[in-house]
XYZ file of C-alpha atoms in Angstrom:
411
model
C 0.000 0.000 0.000
C 1.366 3.394 -0.952
C 2.101 5.816 1.888
C -0.591 8.315 0.852
C -3.224 5.586 0.820
C -2.046 4.311 4.196
C -2.274 7.780 5.704
C -5.765 8.248 4.326
C -6.777 4.907 5.812
C -5.389 5.921 9.190
C -7.410 9.130 9.097
C -10.590 7.230 8.286
C -10.083 4.741 11.093
C -9.329 7.388 13.690
C -12.519 9.208 12.909
C -14.648 6.075 12.930
C -13.272 5.034 16.316
C -14.066 8.437 17.743
C -17.654 8.094 16.654
C -17.869 4.601 18.133
C -16.777 5.906 21.513
C -18.579 9.224 21.441
C -22.040 7.708 20.722
C -23.491 10.507 18.577
C -25.620 9.936 15.479
C -27.172 13.337 14.881
C -26.410 14.643 11.419
C -25.009 17.901 12.736
C -22.333 16.131 14.802
C -18.910 17.792 14.790
C -17.133 15.149 16.880
C -13.554 16.229 16.423
C -14.205 19.859 17.366
C -15.923 18.743 20.560
C -13.111 16.319 21.322
C -10.529 19.061 20.884
C -12.273 20.991 23.628
C -12.344 17.886 25.830
C -8.879 16.530 25.127
C -7.339 17.015 28.550
C -7.019 13.872 30.661
C -8.885 13.909 33.987
C -6.761 14.965 36.961
C -8.789 13.566 39.848
C -9.636 9.871 40.215
C -12.874 8.378 38.910
C -14.449 8.453 42.369
C -13.831 12.161 42.921
C -14.455 13.199 39.337
C -17.682 11.390 38.460
C -19.154 9.131 41.153
C -18.971 11.071 44.426
C -20.435 14.285 42.919
C -23.628 12.275 42.321
C -23.823 11.501 46.048
C -22.446 7.948 46.065
C -19.671 6.902 48.504
C -16.699 5.611 46.523
C -13.164 4.423 47.291
C -10.164 4.002 44.997
C -8.241 0.700 44.914
C -5.103 -0.503 43.137
C -3.919 -3.990 42.360
C -1.055 -5.392 40.293
C -1.256 -8.021 37.567
C 1.317 -10.801 37.286
C 2.878 -9.049 34.295
C 3.310 -5.777 36.192
C 0.377 -3.552 35.224
C -1.185 -1.532 38.041
C -4.953 -1.595 37.652
C -7.415 0.891 39.086
C -10.627 -0.303 40.726
C -13.395 1.736 42.329
C -15.791 0.469 44.974
C -19.197 2.169 45.057
C -21.938 2.101 47.676
C -25.567 3.161 47.792
C -26.203 6.892 48.009
C -28.044 6.181 51.262
C -25.406 3.831 52.701
C -21.681 3.598 53.281
C -18.827 1.472 52.058
C -18.576 -0.512 55.290
C -22.145 -1.794 55.283
C -22.683 -3.451 51.937
C -25.566 -5.922 52.001
C -25.480 -7.378 48.503
C -22.928 -9.547 46.713
C -19.950 -7.977 44.898
C -20.469 -7.102 41.232
C -17.579 -6.375 38.843
C -18.339 -4.123 35.853
C -16.128 -4.720 32.793
C -16.264 -2.058 30.080
C -15.965 -2.195 26.296
C -13.431 -1.110 23.688
C -12.145 2.511 23.872
C -14.002 2.883 27.168
C -13.240 2.508 30.879
C -15.123 2.257 34.153
C -16.687 5.684 33.711
C -18.900 4.206 30.958
C -21.224 2.785 33.640
C -21.897 6.223 35.186
C -22.348 8.595 32.242
C -26.080 9.190 32.693
C -28.083 10.207 35.749
C -28.381 7.853 38.774
C -31.750 6.573 37.580
C -30.352 5.460 34.214
C -26.700 4.474 34.751
C -26.179 0.807 35.630
C -23.372 1.495 38.120
C -25.578 3.808 40.182
C -28.612 1.526 39.877
C -26.639 -1.468 41.186
C -25.324 0.555 44.127
C -28.809 1.779 45.046
C -29.997 -1.836 44.953
C -27.348 -2.550 47.642
C -24.954 -4.498 45.459
C -21.281 -4.112 46.331
C -20.221 -2.415 43.096
C -16.649 -2.752 41.835
C -15.650 -0.857 38.708
C -12.962 -2.425 36.525
C -10.492 -0.520 34.334
C -8.187 -2.536 32.077
C -4.557 -1.688 31.306
C -3.885 1.363 29.190
C -7.019 3.268 30.232
C -6.736 6.559 32.078
C -8.057 5.220 35.397
C -5.212 2.716 35.608
C -1.798 3.517 37.026
C 0.774 2.335 34.541
C 3.326 -0.416 35.020
C 5.902 -1.250 37.647
C 8.817 -0.742 35.233
C 7.539 0.376 31.823
C 6.530 3.852 30.717
C 3.579 4.543 28.427
C 6.187 5.877 25.988
C 7.746 2.405 25.735
C 6.623 0.210 22.860
C 6.597 -2.775 25.208
C 3.974 -1.068 27.385
C 1.457 -1.544 24.556
C 2.453 -5.111 23.696
C -0.856 -6.773 24.583
C -4.332 -7.583 23.307
C -7.685 -8.544 24.786
C -6.395 -12.007 25.751
C -4.146 -10.234 28.296
C -7.185 -8.381 29.607
C -8.780 -11.791 30.187
C -5.835 -13.806 31.488
C -4.199 -11.085 33.588
C -6.447 -8.059 34.219
C -9.797 -9.739 34.843
C -8.119 -12.563 36.738
C -6.480 -10.047 39.092
C -9.616 -7.918 39.494
C -11.692 -10.945 40.452
C -8.983 -12.285 42.759
C -8.684 -8.933 44.515
C -12.447 -8.544 45.027
C -12.817 -12.164 46.113
C -10.069 -11.673 48.708
C -11.448 -8.393 50.055
C -15.086 -9.486 50.265
C -14.720 -13.246 50.852
C -17.531 -13.653 48.311
C -17.824 -14.971 44.807
C -18.090 -12.186 42.288
C -20.967 -11.461 39.913
C -19.536 -10.254 36.597
C -21.202 -7.841 34.152
C -19.590 -7.080 30.793
C -20.517 -4.996 27.759
C -19.202 -5.578 24.213
C -15.421 -6.205 24.481
C -16.103 -6.731 28.190
C -18.046 -9.859 27.234
C -15.195 -11.165 25.065
C -12.732 -10.954 27.924
C -15.250 -12.190 30.489
C -16.012 -15.378 28.553
C -12.348 -15.990 27.805
C -11.540 -15.555 31.508
C -14.344 -17.914 32.535
C -12.746 -20.738 30.523
C -9.928 -20.706 33.109
C -10.733 -22.952 36.136
C -8.905 -20.808 38.703
C -10.940 -17.755 37.639
C -14.379 -19.290 37.297
C -14.248 -20.806 40.792
C -14.293 -17.228 42.176
C -17.355 -16.202 40.099
C -20.982 -16.661 41.143
C -22.704 -15.666 37.880
C -22.193 -13.526 34.781
C -24.411 -11.155 32.800
C -23.322 -10.206 29.282
C -24.630 -7.174 27.374
C -24.135 -7.361 23.587
C -22.215 -10.631 24.051
C -19.368 -11.282 21.618
C -17.122 -14.252 21.056
C -17.200 -14.899 17.325
C -17.147 -11.937 14.940
C -17.232 -13.522 11.502
C -20.873 -12.552 10.810
C -20.756 -8.880 11.725
C -22.636 -6.635 9.297
C -21.141 -3.273 10.293
C -20.036 -1.714 7.011
C -17.078 0.377 8.089
C -15.299 -2.220 10.268
C -15.631 -4.741 7.449
C -14.112 -2.242 5.035
C -11.219 -1.503 7.396
C -10.587 -5.211 7.934
C -10.447 -5.739 4.181
C -7.928 -2.884 3.943
C -5.797 -4.563 6.660
C -5.708 -1.215 8.438
C -4.605 -2.794 11.705
C -1.488 -4.094 9.976
C -0.902 -0.657 8.444
C -0.887 0.818 11.954
C 1.663 -1.727 13.138
C 3.835 -1.216 10.067
C 3.824 2.531 10.722
C 5.046 1.951 14.275
C 1.793 3.094 15.926
C 1.462 0.976 19.070
C -0.905 3.142 21.139
C -4.332 4.249 19.901
C -5.140 7.391 21.876
C -7.851 9.491 20.291
C -7.382 12.328 22.778
C -3.851 13.016 21.596
C -3.290 16.319 19.781
C -2.389 14.760 16.440
C -5.409 12.456 16.453
C -7.855 15.271 17.207
C -6.334 17.459 14.484
C -6.761 14.646 11.957
C -10.351 14.029 13.012
C -11.183 17.737 12.882
C -9.784 17.902 9.351
C -11.696 14.800 8.252
C -15.013 16.104 9.631
C -14.440 19.418 7.856
C -15.751 18.463 4.445
C -14.132 15.064 3.845
C -16.426 12.594 5.641
C -20.093 12.684 6.680
C -19.509 12.526 10.433
C -23.178 12.150 11.189
C -23.610 8.840 9.386
C -20.577 6.967 10.721
C -22.105 5.617 13.911
C -24.588 3.469 12.020
C -21.875 2.225 9.648
C -19.665 1.242 12.620
C -22.100 -0.537 14.927
C -25.563 -0.532 13.346
C -28.695 1.394 14.291
C -29.463 2.419 17.880
C -33.009 3.148 18.896
C -32.830 4.856 22.232
C -29.452 6.118 23.413
C -29.209 9.549 25.005
C -27.635 11.712 22.302
C -28.298 14.926 24.247
C -25.343 14.199 26.558
C -22.645 13.914 23.890
C -20.631 16.864 25.218
C -20.572 15.276 28.670
C -19.680 11.824 27.301
C -16.659 13.295 25.548
C -15.248 14.544 28.806
C -14.440 10.889 29.543
C -14.465 8.938 26.277
C -12.620 7.598 24.349
C -9.865 5.862 26.320
C -6.653 4.482 24.800
C -6.048 0.912 23.748
C -3.213 -0.837 21.918
C -2.859 -1.358 18.181
C -2.186 -5.013 18.945
C -5.627 -5.218 20.554
C -7.257 -3.824 17.426
C -5.221 -6.299 15.380
C -6.498 -9.179 17.536
C -10.125 -8.102 17.074
C -9.643 -7.822 13.305
C -8.046 -11.290 13.299
C -11.271 -12.637 14.811
C -13.273 -11.150 11.945
C -10.897 -12.460 9.272
C -10.350 -15.929 10.711
C -13.723 -16.634 12.313
C -12.133 -17.867 15.542
C -12.370 -17.165 19.255
C -8.706 -17.731 19.937
C -5.524 -16.244 21.331
C -3.531 -13.659 19.417
C -2.061 -14.910 16.125
C 1.619 -13.898 16.053
C 2.280 -15.790 12.808
C 3.152 -19.450 12.405
C 6.714 -19.461 13.729
C 6.145 -16.951 16.519
C 3.117 -19.000 17.534
C 5.476 -21.940 18.024
C 7.538 -19.835 20.406
C 4.536 -18.468 22.330
C 2.192 -21.474 22.283
C 4.215 -24.477 21.108
C 1.992 -24.885 18.044
C 1.566 -23.266 14.627
C -1.918 -21.886 15.288
C -3.004 -19.946 18.388
C -5.007 -21.985 20.919
C -8.761 -21.488 20.948
C -10.640 -20.428 24.037
C -12.763 -23.510 24.713
C -16.223 -22.312 25.782
C -17.170 -25.840 26.824
C -14.767 -25.423 29.762
C -17.180 -22.934 31.351
C -19.017 -25.077 33.923
C -22.670 -25.804 33.270
C -23.281 -24.887 36.908
C -22.307 -21.246 36.303
C -25.472 -19.156 35.714
C -25.236 -16.946 32.617
C -27.525 -14.150 31.418
C -27.326 -12.503 27.985
C -28.971 -9.394 26.594
C -28.764 -8.808 22.848
C -30.464 -6.690 20.191
C -31.791 -7.117 16.682
C -30.082 -3.959 15.401
C -26.618 -4.821 16.703
C -24.231 -4.998 13.746
C -21.304 -6.197 15.918
C -22.857 -8.766 18.272
C -24.562 -10.641 15.466
C -27.317 -13.126 16.254
C -25.725 -15.831 14.049
C -22.489 -15.555 16.003
C -24.447 -15.615 19.260
C -26.103 -18.871 18.224
C -22.638 -20.303 17.458
C -21.547 -19.432 20.989
C -24.669 -20.940 22.553
C -23.970 -24.263 20.816
C -20.497 -24.417 22.360
C -21.602 -23.626 25.914
C -22.529 -26.510 28.182
C -25.280 -24.513 29.883
C -28.359 -22.712 28.536
C -28.094 -19.034 29.501
C -31.093 -16.875 30.294
C -31.669 -14.701 27.213
C -33.180 -11.247 26.729
C -33.773 -10.248 23.114
C -34.818 -6.701 22.205
C -35.518 -6.409 18.499
C -35.060 -2.630 18.207
C -31.950 -2.361 20.423
C -28.510 -1.678 18.998
C -24.994 -2.016 20.377
C -24.993 1.155 22.479
C -28.601 1.010 23.641
C -27.686 -1.578 26.273
C -25.328 0.948 27.856
C -26.784 4.431 27.337
C -30.416 3.934 26.327
C -32.942 6.237 27.948
C -35.041 3.105 28.588
C -32.329 0.642 29.592
C -33.436 0.448 33.239
C -36.917 -0.755 32.343
C -35.965 -2.733 29.256
C -32.732 -4.355 30.449
C -31.412 -3.670 33.943
C -34.522 -4.572 35.954
C -34.595 -7.982 34.270
C -30.871 -8.542 34.756
C -31.086 -7.611 38.443
C -33.970 -10.035 38.941
C -31.624 -12.728 37.596
C -28.890 -11.726 40.065
C -31.307 -11.421 42.999
C -32.351 -15.029 42.504
C -28.708 -16.117 42.816
C -27.422 -14.179 45.830
C -26.774 -17.438 47.679
C -24.159 -18.349 45.053
C -21.933 -15.469 46.141
C -21.465 -16.966 49.586
C -18.179 -18.819 50.035
C -18.370 -21.860 52.284
C -15.227 -23.083 54.031
């Protein structure tokens, strides 16, 4: 690919990713200009910046993965209670791609799942994977080091989620209920195939559940996969994808200014959304998007190309060095115990969590999850819909309430 074409492809991808994270579909959207005004990283922690101002007690926690990343966790209590008197079981919230733990608190307390769980007396723990702004770096690497970004979603699953669950399990002496959205479901299911992780989990609820991606219908991601844009990024030496950096926002501002219809990109990236709260876009962009690694994007695009739910493909000979075999090992969904209760919410307008791929996953699981299907819901409606409490969260919480006894650890 010629350099000019590669640069044009990079510009297109950066803009599309902004739209994915910003959740704005109005035709008058000027995403890059808004992002330029919101490009400064938060100074205070997530508790002080977003959760406590809404009247909810919150404490900051840190824990270290086995490969040296220092993760940030927040623990949230009911607005009428305190952190020392939690009555419900612990719940870990695992966010999606280009997001972090703030994604669960972006609307008012009556609509945001994190606040709703806390007010229902669950012991809410907010997860933030490596590379996001609520995490705290690495014990020896700097974010400027290439090696800092040498990971994909399998490392989220095998290191980050493992350590989050272990930490919560140790602090609370209770099995953890897990809730994931989008990429958070990929890493949750991969983690649950590991026996030492799943034994610390009481149940899991998955919003827009993804494992296989070979039937997605989202037009722009499919185009970018065909262009091998992820490999272009790696060839150009771009290891961190940070859409709040100055150069990224300048590119996106230029692309929105007469080169691309910014208002139509959301639908082309993730499909139609019926009910998300577009009036809060300026507020959303104070927090989103968060960084991720180019290798992570490459791994997700591999899933689309190869039709597998497997570890990162380094290439045949590097796979031999990493895995002892020419192809990367698959995550075996049949290893998730049939005794683990699972709940899944999915929508008919979701162009990423496709129903055909969902059915593929269901055939590989040993259990039969509880399913909620909403025909008019899209990928973002499960997170920021104005009706998500009534349509989704009340039903999911009824599932969890029936299982509270599973959180109790017996000696």
